[in-house]
Short mmCIF file of C-alpha atoms and ligand atoms in Angstrom, two decimals:
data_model
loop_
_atom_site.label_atom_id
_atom_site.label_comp_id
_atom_site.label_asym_id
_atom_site.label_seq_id
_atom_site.Cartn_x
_atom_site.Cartn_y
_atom_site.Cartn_z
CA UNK A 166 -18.82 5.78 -12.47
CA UNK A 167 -20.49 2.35 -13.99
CA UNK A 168 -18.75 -1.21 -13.19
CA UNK A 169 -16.52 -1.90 -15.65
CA UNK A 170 -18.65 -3.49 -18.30
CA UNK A 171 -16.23 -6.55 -19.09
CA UNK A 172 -15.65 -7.32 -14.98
CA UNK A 173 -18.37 -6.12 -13.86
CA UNK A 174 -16.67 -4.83 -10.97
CA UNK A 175 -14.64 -1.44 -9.48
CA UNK A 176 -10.97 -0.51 -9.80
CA UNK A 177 -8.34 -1.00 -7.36
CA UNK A 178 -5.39 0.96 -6.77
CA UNK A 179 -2.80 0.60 -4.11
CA UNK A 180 -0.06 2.76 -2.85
CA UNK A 181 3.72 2.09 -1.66
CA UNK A 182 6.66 2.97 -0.07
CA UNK A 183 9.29 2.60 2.50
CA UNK A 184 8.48 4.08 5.88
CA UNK A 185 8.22 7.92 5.84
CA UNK A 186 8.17 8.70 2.78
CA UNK A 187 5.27 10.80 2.78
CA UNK A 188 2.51 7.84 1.70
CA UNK A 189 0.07 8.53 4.29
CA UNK A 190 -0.39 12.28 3.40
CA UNK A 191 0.01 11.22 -0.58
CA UNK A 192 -3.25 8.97 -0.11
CA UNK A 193 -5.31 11.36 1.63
CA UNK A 194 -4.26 14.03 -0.86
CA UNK A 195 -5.32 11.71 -3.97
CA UNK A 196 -8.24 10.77 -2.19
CA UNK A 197 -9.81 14.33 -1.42
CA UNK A 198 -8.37 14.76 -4.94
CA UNK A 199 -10.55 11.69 -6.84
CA UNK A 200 -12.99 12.54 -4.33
CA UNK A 201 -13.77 15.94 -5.79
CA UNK A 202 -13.55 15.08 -9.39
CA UNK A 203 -16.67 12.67 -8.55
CA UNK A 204 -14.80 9.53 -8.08
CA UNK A 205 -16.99 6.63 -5.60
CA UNK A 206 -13.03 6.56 -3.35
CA UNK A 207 -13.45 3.95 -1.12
CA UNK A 208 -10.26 3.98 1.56
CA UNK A 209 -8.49 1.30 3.57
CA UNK A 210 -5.31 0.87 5.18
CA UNK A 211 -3.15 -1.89 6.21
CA UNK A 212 -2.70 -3.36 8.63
CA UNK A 213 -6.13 -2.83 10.36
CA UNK A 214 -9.31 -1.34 8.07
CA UNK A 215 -11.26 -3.73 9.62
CA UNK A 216 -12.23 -3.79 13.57
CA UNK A 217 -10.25 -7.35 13.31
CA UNK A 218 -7.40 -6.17 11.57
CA UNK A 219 -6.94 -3.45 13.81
CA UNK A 220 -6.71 -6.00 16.83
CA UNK A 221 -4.22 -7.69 14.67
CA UNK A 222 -2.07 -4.60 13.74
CA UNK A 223 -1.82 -3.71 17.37
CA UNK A 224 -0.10 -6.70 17.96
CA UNK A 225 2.18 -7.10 15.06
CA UNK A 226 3.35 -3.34 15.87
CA UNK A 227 3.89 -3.57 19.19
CA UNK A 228 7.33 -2.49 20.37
CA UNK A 229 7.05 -5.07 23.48
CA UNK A 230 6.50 -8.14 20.98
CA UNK A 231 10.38 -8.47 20.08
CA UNK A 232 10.03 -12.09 20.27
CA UNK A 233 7.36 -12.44 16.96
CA UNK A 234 8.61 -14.82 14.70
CA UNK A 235 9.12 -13.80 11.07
CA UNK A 236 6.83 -15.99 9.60
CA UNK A 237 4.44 -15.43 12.34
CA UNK A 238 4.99 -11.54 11.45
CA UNK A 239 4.15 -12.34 7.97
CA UNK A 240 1.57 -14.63 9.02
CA UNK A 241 -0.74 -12.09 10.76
CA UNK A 242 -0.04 -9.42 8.10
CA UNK A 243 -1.88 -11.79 6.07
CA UNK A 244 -4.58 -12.54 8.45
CA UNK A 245 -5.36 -8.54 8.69
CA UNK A 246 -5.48 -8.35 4.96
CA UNK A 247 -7.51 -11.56 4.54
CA UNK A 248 -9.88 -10.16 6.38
CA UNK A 249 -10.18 -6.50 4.90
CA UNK A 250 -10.57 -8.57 1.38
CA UNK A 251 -13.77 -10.19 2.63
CA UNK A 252 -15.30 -7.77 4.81
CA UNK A 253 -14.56 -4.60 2.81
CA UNK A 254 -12.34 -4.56 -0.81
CA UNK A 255 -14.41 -7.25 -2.69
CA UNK A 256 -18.13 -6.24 -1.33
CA UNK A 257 -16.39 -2.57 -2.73
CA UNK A 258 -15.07 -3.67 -5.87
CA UNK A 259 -18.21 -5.56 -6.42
CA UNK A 260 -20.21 -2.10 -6.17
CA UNK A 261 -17.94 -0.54 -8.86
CA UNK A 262 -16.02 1.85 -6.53
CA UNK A 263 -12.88 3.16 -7.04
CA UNK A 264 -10.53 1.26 -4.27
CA UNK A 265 -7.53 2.88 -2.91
CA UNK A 266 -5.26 1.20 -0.37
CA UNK A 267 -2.81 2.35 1.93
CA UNK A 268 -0.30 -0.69 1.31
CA UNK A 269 -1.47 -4.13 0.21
CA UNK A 270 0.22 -7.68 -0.72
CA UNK A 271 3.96 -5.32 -1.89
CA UNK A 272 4.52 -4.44 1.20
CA UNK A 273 4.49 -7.87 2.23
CA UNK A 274 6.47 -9.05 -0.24
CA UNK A 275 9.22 -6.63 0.46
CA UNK A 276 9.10 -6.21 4.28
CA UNK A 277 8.69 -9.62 5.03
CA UNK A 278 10.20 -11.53 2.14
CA UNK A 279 12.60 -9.74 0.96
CA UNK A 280 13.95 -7.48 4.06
CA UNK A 281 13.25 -10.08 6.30
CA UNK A 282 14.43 -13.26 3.99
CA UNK A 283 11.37 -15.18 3.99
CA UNK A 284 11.72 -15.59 0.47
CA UNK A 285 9.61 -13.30 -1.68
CA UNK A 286 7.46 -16.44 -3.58
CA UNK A 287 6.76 -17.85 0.35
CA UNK A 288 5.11 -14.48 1.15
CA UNK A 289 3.44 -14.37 -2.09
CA UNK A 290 1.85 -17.87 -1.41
CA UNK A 291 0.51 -17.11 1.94
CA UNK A 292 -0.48 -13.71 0.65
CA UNK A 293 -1.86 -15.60 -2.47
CA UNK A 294 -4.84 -17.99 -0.27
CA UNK A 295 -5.01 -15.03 1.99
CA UNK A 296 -6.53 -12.70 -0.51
CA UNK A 297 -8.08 -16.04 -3.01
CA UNK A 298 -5.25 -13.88 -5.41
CA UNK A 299 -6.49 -10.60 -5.96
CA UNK A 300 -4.15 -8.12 -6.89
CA UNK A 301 -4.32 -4.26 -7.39
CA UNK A 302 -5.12 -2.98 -10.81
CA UNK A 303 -2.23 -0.50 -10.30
CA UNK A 304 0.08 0.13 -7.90
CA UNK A 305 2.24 3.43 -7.41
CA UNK A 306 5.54 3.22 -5.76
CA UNK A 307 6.72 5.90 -3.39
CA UNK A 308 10.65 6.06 -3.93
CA UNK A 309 13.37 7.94 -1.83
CA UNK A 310 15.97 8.02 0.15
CA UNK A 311 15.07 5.34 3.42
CA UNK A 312 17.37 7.78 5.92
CA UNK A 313 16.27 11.23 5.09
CA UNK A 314 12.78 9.54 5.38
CA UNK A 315 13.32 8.27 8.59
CA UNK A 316 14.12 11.68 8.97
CA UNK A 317 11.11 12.51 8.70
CA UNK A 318 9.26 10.28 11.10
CA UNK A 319 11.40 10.28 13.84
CA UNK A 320 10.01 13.78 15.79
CA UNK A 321 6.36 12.94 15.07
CA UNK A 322 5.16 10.15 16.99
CA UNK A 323 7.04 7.32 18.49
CA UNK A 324 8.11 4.43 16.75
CA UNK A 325 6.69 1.58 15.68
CA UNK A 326 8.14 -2.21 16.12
CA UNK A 327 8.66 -2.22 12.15
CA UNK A 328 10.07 1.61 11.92
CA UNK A 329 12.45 0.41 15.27
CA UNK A 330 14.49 -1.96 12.60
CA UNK A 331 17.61 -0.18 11.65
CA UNK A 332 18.63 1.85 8.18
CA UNK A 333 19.71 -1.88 6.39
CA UNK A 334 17.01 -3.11 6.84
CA UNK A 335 14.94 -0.15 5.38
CA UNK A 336 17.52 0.18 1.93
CA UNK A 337 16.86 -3.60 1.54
CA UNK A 338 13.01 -2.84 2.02
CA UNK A 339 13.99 0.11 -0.89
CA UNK A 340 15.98 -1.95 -2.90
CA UNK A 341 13.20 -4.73 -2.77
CA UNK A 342 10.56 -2.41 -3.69
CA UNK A 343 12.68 -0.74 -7.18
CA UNK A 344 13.29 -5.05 -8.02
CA UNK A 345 9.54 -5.62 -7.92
CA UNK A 346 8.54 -2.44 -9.86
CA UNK A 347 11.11 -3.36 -12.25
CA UNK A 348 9.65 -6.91 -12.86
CA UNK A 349 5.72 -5.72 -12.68
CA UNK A 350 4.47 -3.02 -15.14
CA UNK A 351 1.25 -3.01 -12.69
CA UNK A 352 3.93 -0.67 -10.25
CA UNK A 353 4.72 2.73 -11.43
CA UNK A 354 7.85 4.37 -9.37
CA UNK A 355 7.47 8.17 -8.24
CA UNK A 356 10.51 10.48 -6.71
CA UNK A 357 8.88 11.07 -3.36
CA UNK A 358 12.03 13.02 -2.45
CA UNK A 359 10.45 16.42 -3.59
CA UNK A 360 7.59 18.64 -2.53
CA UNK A 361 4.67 17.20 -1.65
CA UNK A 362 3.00 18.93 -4.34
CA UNK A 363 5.16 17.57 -6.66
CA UNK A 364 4.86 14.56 -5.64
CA UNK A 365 1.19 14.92 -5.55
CA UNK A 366 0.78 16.42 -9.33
CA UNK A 367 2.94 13.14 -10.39
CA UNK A 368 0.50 10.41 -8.57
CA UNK A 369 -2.49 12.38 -9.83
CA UNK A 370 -1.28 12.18 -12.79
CA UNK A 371 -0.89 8.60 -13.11
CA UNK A 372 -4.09 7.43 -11.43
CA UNK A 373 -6.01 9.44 -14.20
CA UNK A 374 -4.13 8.24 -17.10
CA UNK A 375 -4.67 4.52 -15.71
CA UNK A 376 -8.17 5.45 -15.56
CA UNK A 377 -8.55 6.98 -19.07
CA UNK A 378 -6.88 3.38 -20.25
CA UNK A 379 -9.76 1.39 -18.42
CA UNK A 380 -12.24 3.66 -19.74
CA UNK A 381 -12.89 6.06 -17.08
CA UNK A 382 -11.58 9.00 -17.90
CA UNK A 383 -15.03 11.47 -17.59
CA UNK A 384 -16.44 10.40 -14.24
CA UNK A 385 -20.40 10.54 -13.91
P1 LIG B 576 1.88 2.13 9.58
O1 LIG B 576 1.87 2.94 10.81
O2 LIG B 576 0.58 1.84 8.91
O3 LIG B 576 2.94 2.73 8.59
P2 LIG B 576 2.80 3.48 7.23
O4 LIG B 576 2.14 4.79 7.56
O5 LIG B 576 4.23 3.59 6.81
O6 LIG B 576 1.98 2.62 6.30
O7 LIG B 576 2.61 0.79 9.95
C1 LIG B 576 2.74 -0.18 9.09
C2 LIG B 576 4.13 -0.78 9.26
O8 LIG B 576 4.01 -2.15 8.92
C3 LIG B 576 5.12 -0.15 8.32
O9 LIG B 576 6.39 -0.09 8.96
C4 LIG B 576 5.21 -1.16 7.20
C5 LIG B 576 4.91 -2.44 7.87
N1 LIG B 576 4.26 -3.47 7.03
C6 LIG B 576 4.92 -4.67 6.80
O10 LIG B 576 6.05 -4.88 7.29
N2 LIG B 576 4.30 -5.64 6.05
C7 LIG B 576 3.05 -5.46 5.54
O11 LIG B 576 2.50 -6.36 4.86
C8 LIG B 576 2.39 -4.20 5.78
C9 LIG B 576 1.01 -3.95 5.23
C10 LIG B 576 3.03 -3.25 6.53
#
């Protein structure tokens, strides 16, 4: 794949969703899939992708830390990202690969400024000097059900200090997600309440057509 000729740079896509709903096996399924239709995939996840942001994400997840401040929740979310911008997305973007991240400034937005009540445009600020306001190209929402999700999680590994809030807090994290997708054409909602090979077809789908629209529709 060549740099897009106007930027000059790579594409970036980032995927979202509430907790369990299937995101983490969705990205490595659309990765493998890009991967063998040629695509240059480069991965990263948040928080962590970067040895710093993985000291930072064991904090911020740790059960024992009940006593983080929201803003100093939202604070190091930003810190992790900050970092993965610099040290990994824009040297990537820069080389013309194809970037696809495991959450990025939405989830943010939604878990801390809208499920928490930070106020979305406070959380966009921070997240705004964090990242020097780089946004995904496209974003693809993972939408379902918050308690059959949690469903989901709850026999494979313990929880998490974020997954530990209760189910209100995880339908205003949905509800906060559908409000942003609904004001941003960038984020395209998908039913993740079916098959994962539905689900998979449908976010294939999209990242493909998005890439025929930028030009990149034949990889090389
Ligand atoms: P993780 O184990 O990576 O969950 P997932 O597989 O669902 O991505 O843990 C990330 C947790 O942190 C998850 O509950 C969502 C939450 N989170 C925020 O609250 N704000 C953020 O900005 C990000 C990136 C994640």
């Amino acid at each position: 794949m060549k740099p897009d000729r106007q930027t000059q740079r790579g594409l970036f896509i980032s995927l979202e969703g509430g907790d369990g709903v299937g995101k983490s096996t969705q990205f490595d399924l659309l990765c493998r899939a890009l991967e063998a239709r040629g695509w240059p995939v480069f991965p990263v996840r948040e928080p962590g992708g970067t040895p710093i942001g993985e000291k930072v994400r064991a904090m911020i997840l740790d059960p024992a830390n009940k006593e983080m401040a929201p803003a100093a929740e939202a604070l190091l979310y930003a810190a992790s990202r900050a970092q993965l911008v610099g040290e990994r997305i824009r040297p990537a973007l820069a080389q013309g690969k194809l970037v696809l991240a495991d959450r990025y400034v939405d989830s943010s937005l939604v878990y801390q400024g809208h499920a928490l009540g930070l106020g979305i445009e406070a959380v966009r600020g921070v997240n705004g000097f964090a990242t020097g306001g780089l946004l995904p190209d496209l974003t693809l929402l993972l939408d379902a059900d918050p308690d059959r999700a949690m469903h989901n999680l709850t026999s494979a590994r313990p929880s998490d200090r974020i997954e530990r809030r209760e189910s209100a807090y995880r339908r205003q994290v949905r509800q906060g997600y559908l409000a942003l997708a609904q004001a941003d054409p960038r984020i395209k909602v998908i039913d993740a309440g079916r098959a994962i090979d539905d689900v998979h077809r449908d976010v294939l789908e999209g990242v493909l057509e998005f890439l025929k629209t930028r030009g990149r529709g034949v990889s090389s």
